[in-house]
XYZ file of C-alpha atoms in Angstrom:
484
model
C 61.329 -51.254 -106.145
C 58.998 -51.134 -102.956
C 55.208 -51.452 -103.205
C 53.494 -48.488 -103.636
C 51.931 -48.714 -100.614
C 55.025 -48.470 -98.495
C 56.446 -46.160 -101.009
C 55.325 -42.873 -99.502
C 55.775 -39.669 -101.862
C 59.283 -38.594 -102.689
C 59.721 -35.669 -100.739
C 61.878 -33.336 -103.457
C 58.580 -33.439 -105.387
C 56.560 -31.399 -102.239
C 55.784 -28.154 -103.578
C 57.872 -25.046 -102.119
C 54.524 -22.881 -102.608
C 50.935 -24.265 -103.025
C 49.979 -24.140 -107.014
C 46.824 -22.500 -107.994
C 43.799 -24.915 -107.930
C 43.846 -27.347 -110.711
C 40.940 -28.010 -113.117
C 37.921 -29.555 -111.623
C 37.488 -33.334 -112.308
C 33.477 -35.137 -112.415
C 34.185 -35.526 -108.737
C 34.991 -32.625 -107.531
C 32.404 -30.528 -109.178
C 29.927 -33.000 -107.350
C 31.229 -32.368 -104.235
C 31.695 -29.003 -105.140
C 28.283 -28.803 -105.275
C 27.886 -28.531 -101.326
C 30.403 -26.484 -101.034
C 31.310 -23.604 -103.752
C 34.660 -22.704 -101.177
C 37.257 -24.543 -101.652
C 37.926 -26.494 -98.784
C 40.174 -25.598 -96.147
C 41.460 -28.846 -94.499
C 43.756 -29.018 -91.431
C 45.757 -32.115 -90.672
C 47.481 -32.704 -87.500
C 50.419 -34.299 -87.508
C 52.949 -35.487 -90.416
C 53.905 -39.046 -89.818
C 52.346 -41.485 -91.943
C 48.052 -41.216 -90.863
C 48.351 -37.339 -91.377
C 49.925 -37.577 -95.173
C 48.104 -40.453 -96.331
C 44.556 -38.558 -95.262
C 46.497 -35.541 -96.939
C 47.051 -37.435 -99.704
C 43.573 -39.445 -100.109
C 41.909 -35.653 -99.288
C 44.051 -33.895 -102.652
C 43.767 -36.821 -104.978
C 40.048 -37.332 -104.810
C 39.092 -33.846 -104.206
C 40.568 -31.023 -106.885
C 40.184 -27.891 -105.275
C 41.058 -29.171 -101.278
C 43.595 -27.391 -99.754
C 45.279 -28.761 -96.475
C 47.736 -27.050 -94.049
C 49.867 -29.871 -91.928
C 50.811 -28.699 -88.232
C 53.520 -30.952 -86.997
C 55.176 -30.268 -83.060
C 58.651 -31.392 -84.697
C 60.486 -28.687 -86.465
C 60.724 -31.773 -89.376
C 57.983 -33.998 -91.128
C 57.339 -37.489 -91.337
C 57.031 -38.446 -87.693
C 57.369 -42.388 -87.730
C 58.954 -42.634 -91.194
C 61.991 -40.537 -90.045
C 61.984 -41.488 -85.995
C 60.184 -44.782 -85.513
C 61.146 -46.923 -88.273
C 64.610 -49.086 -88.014
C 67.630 -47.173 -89.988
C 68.449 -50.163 -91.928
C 64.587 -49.985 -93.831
C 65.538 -47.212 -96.196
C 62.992 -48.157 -98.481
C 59.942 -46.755 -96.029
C 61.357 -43.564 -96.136
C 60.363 -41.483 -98.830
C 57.369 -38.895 -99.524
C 55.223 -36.349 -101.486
C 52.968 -34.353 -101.628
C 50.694 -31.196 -103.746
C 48.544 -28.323 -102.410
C 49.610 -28.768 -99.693
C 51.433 -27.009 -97.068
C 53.848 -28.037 -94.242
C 53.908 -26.089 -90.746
C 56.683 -27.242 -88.312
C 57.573 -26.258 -85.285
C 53.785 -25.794 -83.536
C 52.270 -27.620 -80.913
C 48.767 -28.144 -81.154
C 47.187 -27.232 -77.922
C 49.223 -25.358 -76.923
C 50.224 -22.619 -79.174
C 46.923 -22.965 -80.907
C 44.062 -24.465 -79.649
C 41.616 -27.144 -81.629
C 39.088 -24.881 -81.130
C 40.921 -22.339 -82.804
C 41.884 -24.373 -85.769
C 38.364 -25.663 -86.149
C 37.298 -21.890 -86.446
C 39.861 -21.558 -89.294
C 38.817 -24.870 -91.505
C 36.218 -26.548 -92.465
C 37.574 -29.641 -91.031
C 40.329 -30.724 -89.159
C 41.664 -34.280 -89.062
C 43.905 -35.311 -85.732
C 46.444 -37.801 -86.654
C 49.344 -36.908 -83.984
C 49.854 -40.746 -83.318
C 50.711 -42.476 -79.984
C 53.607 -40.593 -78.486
C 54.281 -42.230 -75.335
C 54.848 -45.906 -73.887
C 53.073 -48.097 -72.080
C 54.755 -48.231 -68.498
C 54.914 -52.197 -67.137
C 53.840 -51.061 -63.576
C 55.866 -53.502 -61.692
C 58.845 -52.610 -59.278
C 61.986 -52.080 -60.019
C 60.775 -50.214 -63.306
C 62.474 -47.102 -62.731
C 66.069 -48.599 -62.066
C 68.709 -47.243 -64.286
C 69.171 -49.596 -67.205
C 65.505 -50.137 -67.808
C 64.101 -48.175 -71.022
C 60.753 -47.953 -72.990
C 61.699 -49.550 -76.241
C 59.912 -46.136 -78.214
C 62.811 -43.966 -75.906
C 65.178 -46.239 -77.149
C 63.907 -45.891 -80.726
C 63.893 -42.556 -80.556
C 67.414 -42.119 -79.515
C 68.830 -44.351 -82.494
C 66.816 -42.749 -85.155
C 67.603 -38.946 -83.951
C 64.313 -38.246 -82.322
C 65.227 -34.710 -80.459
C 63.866 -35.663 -77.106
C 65.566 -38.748 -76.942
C 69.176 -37.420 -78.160
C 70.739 -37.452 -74.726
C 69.539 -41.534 -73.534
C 72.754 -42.620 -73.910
C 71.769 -46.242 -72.516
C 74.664 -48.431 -70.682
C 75.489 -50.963 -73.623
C 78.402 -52.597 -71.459
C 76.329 -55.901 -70.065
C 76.054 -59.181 -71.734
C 72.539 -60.010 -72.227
C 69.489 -57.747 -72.543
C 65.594 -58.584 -72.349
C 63.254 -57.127 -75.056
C 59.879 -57.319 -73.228
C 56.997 -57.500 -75.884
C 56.686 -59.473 -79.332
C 56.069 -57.236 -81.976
C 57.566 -55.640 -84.971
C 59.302 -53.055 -82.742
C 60.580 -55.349 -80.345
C 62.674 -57.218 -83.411
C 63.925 -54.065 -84.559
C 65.597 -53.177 -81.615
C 66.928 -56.798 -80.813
C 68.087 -55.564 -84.772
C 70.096 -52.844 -83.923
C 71.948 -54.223 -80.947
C 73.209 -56.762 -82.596
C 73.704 -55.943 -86.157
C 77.123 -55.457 -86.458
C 78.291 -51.811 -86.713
C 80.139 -51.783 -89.534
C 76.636 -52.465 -91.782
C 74.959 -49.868 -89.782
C 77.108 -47.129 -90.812
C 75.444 -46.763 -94.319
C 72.185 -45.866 -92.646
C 71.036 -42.900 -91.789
C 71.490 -43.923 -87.308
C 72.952 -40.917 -85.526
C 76.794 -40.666 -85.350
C 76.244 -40.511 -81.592
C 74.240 -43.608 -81.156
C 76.647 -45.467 -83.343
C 79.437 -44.268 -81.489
C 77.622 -46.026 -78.136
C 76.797 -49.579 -80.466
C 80.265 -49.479 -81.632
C 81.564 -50.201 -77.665
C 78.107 -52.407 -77.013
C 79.267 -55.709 -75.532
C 75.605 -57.307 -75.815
C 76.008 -60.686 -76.704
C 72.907 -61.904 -76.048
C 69.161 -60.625 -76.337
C 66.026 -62.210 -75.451
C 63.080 -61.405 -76.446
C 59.919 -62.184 -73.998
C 56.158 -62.201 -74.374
C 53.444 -63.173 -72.021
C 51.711 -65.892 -74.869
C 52.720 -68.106 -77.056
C 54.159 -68.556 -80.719
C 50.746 -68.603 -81.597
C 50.028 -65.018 -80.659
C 53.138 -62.629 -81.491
C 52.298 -59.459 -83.393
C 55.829 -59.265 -85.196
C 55.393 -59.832 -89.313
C 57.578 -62.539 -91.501
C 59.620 -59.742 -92.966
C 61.136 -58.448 -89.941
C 61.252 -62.197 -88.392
C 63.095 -63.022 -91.510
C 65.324 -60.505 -91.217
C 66.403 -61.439 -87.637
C 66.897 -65.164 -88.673
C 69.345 -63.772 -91.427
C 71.186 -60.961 -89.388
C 74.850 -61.947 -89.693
C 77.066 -62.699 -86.851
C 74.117 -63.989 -85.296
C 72.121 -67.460 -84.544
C 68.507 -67.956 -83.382
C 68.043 -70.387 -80.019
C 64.706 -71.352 -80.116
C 63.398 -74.221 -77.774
C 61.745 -76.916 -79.979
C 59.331 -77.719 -77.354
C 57.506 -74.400 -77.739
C 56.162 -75.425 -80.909
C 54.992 -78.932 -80.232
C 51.679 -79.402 -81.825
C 52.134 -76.317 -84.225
C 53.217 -78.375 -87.086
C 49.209 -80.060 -87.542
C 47.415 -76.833 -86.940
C 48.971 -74.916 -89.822
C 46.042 -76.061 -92.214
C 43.601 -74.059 -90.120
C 45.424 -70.330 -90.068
C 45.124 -67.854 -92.122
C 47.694 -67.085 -95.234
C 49.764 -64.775 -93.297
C 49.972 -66.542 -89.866
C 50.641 -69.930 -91.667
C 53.332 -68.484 -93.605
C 55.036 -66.801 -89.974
C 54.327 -70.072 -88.129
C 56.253 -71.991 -90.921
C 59.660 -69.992 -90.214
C 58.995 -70.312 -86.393
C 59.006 -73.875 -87.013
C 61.523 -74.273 -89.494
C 64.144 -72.138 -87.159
C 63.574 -74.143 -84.101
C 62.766 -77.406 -85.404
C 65.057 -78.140 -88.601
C 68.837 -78.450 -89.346
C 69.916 -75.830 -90.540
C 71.983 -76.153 -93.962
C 75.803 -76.882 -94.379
C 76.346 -73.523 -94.997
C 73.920 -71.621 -92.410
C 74.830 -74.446 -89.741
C 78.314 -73.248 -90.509
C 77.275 -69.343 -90.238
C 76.101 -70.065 -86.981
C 78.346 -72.323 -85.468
C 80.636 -69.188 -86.407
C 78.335 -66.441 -84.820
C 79.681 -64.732 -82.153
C 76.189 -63.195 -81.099
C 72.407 -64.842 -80.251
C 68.861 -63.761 -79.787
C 66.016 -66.170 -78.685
C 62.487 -65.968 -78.443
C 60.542 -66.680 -74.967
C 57.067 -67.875 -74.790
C 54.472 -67.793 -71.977
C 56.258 -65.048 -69.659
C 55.285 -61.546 -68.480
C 57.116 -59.403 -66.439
C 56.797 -59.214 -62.572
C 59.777 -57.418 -60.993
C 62.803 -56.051 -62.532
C 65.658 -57.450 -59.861
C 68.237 -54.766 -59.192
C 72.309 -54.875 -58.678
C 73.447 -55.636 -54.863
C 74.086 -51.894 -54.728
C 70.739 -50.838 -55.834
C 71.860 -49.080 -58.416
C 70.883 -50.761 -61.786
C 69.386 -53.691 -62.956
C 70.695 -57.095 -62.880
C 68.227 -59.382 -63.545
C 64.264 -59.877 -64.346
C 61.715 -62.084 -62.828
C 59.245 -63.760 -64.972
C 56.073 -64.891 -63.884
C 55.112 -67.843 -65.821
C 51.891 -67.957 -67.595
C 49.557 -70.436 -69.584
C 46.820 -69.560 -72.413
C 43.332 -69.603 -72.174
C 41.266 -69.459 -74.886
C 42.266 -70.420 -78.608
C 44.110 -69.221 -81.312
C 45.272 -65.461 -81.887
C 43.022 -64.575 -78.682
C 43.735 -66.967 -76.490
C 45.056 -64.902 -73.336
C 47.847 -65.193 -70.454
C 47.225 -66.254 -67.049
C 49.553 -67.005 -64.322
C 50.756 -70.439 -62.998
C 51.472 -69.076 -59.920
C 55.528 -70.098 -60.839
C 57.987 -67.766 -61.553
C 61.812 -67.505 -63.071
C 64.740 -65.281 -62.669
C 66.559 -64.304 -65.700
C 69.864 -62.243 -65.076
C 70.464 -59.030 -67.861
C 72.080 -55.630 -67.466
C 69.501 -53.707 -70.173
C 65.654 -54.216 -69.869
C 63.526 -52.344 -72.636
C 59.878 -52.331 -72.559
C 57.927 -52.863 -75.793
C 54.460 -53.897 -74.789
C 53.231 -50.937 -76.778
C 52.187 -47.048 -77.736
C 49.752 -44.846 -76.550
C 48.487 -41.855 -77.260
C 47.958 -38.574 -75.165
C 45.119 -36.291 -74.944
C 45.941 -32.551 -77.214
C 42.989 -30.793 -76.334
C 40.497 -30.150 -73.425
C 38.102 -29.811 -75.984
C 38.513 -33.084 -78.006
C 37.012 -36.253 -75.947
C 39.729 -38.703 -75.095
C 39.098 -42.305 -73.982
C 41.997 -42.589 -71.613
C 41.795 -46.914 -70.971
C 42.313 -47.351 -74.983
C 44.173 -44.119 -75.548
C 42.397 -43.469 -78.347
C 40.262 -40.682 -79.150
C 36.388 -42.010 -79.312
C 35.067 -42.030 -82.821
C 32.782 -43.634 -85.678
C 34.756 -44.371 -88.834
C 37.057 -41.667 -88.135
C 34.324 -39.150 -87.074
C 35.253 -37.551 -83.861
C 31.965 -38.671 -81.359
C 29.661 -35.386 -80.761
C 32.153 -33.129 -82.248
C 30.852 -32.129 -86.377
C 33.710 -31.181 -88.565
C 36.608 -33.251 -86.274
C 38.356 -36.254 -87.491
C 40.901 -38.725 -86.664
C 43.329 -40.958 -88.095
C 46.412 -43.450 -87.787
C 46.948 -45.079 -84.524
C 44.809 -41.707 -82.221
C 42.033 -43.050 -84.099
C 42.363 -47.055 -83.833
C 45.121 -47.848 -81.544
C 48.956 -48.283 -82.350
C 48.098 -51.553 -84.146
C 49.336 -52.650 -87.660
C 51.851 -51.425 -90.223
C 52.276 -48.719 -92.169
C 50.025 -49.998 -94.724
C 47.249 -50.319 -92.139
C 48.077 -47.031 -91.831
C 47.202 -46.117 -95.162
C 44.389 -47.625 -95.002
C 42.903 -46.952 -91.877
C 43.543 -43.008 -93.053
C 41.751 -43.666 -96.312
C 38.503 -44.270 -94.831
C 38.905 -41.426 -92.569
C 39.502 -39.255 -94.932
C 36.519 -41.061 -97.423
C 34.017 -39.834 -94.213
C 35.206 -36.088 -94.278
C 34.946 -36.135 -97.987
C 31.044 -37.666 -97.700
C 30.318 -35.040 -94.959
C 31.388 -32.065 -97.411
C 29.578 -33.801 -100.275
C 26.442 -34.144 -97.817
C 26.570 -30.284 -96.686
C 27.294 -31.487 -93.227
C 30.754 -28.985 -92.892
C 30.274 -25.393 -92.514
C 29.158 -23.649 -95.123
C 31.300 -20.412 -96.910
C 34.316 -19.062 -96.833
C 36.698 -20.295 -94.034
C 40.246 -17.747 -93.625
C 42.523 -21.519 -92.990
C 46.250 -21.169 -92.429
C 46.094 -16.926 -92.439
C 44.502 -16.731 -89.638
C 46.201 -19.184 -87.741
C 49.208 -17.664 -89.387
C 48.198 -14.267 -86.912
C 47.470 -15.698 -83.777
C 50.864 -17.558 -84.083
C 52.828 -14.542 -85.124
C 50.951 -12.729 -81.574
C 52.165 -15.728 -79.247
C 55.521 -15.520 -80.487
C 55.258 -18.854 -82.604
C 57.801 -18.855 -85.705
C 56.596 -21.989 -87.763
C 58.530 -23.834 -89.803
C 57.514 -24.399 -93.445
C 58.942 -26.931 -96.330
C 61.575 -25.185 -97.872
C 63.072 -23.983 -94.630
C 62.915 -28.407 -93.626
C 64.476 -28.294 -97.315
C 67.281 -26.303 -96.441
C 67.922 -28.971 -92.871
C 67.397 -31.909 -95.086
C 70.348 -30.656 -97.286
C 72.663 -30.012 -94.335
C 71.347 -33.144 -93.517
C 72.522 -34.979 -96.630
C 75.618 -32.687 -96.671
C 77.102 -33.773 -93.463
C 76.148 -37.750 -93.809
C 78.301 -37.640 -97.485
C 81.405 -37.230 -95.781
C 81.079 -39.977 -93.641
C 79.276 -41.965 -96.941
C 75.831 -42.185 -95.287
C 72.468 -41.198 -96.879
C 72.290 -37.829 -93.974
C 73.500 -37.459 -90.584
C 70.394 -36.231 -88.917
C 70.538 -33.030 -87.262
C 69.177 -33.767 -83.378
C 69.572 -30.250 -81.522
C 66.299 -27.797 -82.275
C 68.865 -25.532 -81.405
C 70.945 -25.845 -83.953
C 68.202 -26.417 -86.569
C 66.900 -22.941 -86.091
C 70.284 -21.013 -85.877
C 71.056 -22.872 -89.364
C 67.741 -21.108 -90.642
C 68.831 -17.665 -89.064
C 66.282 -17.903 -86.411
């Protein structure tokens, strides 16, 4: 069994309808105190920051009530389109007293403003929902992708269902070392046939299935010192079958007498570094991968300066590096360039040197450098009652379980604000009057046992085919299932 904390809730156990309050606990009735209404609490967004403030909110308050607006016509945002389909064990959830609201896009078919007249708080945890673009030329040439598109596309995510990327080239570049950059190099070259028990979409198999990627290469601008990528997934690509790891021993000359001073979790991530590039492998894994017929690698000290394009101009064919050296020490040591530079040919380029997030609201202030929204603790700066969590709030840094965590203390602020009478006081109308002005702009939400009804199709469909679900990817289609 997972941890709890990357357990989620089971969603079967989300209640169709919201139960009647429950019986006040010591805590409640002191924060009920401030506040004889029960609270009406709106989250935005359901990936992983808006339920775990959803679920920190209804555990330590008795009587809270939250509505959760979501743009998708499904839940669970990261957990069902950002997370690799062979990590099955991320994706479950639950939830009580609380109420899910598909198919609404906050800020534009309600306003904040408007949902801040209808609660007495409302959290924004919509995430970081585009890339970072690498602003150098040749960046737009067919064949180069944001690694989120490309994410997106594999796990069903509704605006990428029509990528279709060119798989037919030897060797592609992963720009970026973090956890999402491995899980991509994952998928293109896990073999197929293991990938057909997860829950990837039929279509984007279909493309793997023909993918003559041999080679991937994965690129960051520092050293082995400063990736963001965790053991587990790094562990995960040194065991991926049908595959062997080339990594230069040079790049970790010097590593071996420094491991005393890091931290538990670095130590233990610069230990497998090491041990891959430095050690002989095992009679039996030097035999795996003398057998391999596929390779990733890991490349230190480069960042990206042109992608090079095909003699016809019409894809690209190669990148060129610019070499860099550190400055500084340890994890924030930081690139600068040589002034050398090296030209690496590949036929795919995807970008993973990170998430931001957009603005949703004219109201709500939005620091555009950090994409973040600017806030203390999780308190939205000069703006009483509004909140923030997940990456909106600190950046798309961490794991899921920083997540968590990170959504906690947001949602331990709100809950000190309502103890300290510093939310408005009396009744407050929450999801029925949002409810109207949806129902006069046309607006046909989507609630949990309508996603029930999906999910099942869902399930349905992947059983014949003996996968957990074959996602459904056409909004189309999702609402003519529910008679819409």
């Amino acid at each position: 069994m997972a941890p709890r904390c990357w357990r989620w809730w089971h969603w079967s156990a989300w209640p169709r309808t919201r139960p009647p309050p429950a019986g006040s606990t010591p805590s409640s009735r002191r924060l009920l105190s401030a506040q004889e209404q029960p609270p009406q609490i709106c989250v935005v967004g359901s990936g992983p920051a808006g339920f775990y403030t959803a679920q920190h909110l209804l555990k330590h308050h008795a009587q809270a009530r939250v509505d959760i607006y979501e743009k998708q016509l499904v839940p669970f945002g990261l957990v069902r389109f950002g997370v690799a389909p062979d990590h099955p064990e991320v994706k479950t959830a639950r939830s009580d007293r609380c109420a899910f609201h598909g198919n609404v896009v906050v800020g534009r078919d309600v306003t904040v403003p408007e949902l801040r007249e209808a609660y007495h708080a409302v959290v924004l945890s919509y995430g970081a929902e585009d890339h970072r673009a690498l602003g150098i030329p040749g960046e737009e040439l067919p064949g180069v992708f944001s690694a989120r598109a490309f994410v997106g596309w594999y796990n069903g995510l509704p605006e990428n269902r029509e990528l279709a990327p060119d798989l037919s080239c030897d060797t592609a570049m992963i720009l970026g070392h973090g956890n999402v950059a491995l899980d991509v190099a994952r998928i293109l070259l896990t073999p197929p046939e293991q990938l057909e028990k997860t829950d990837i979409t039929e279509a984007s198999l279909g493309i793997l299935r023909q993918s003559r990627v041999k080679t991937v290469w994965i690129v960051g601008r520092r050293g082995p010192l400063q990736v963001a990528f965790t053991i587990k997934e790094l562990r995960e690509m040194v065991q991926l079958p049908g595959t062997r790891p080339m990594l230069d021993p040079a790049d970790f000359l010097g590593l071996q007498d420094r491991l005393k001073e890091m931290p538990r979790p670095r130590k233990r991530l610069t230990e497998l570094l090491l041990r891959t590039a430095t050690e002989k492998p095992e009679r039996e894994e030097a035999a795996r991968r003398a057998e391999a017929s596929r390779a990733w690698g890991l490349r230190f000290l480069r960042s990206p300066q042109q992608v090079l394009p095909s003699p016809d101009g019409q894809r690209v064919a190669g990148i060129r590096l610019a070499v860099t050296r550190l400055e500084g020490v340890g994890e924030t040591a930081w690139a600068v360039p040589t002034g050398d530079t090296e030209d690496l040919p590949c036929g795919l380029v995807l970008s993973s040197v990170g998430y931001k997030s957009r603005p949703i609201d004219p109201s709500v202030p939005f620091d555009p450098k950090l994409g973040v929204i600017p806030n203390t603790e999780g308190r939205v700066v000069d703006v009483p009652g509004l909140y923030c969590s997940g990456w909106v709030k600190r950046g798309p840094t961490g794991v899921i379980a920083t997540t968590m965590t990170d959504s906690f203390l947001t949602s331990q602020a709100l809950l000190q604000d309502l103890e300290a009478g510093l939310l408005p006081a009396g009744p407050r109308p929450g999801h029925a009057a949002i409810e109207a002005l949806l129902s006069s702009r046309g607006v046909r939400p989507i609630s949990f046992s309508d996603w029930e009804k999906l999910d099942a199709t869902e399930v349905s469909r992947g059983q014949r085919t003996g996968k957990p679900r074959e996602k459904l990817l056409d909004p189309q289609e999702m609402l003519r299932l529910l008679g819409r």
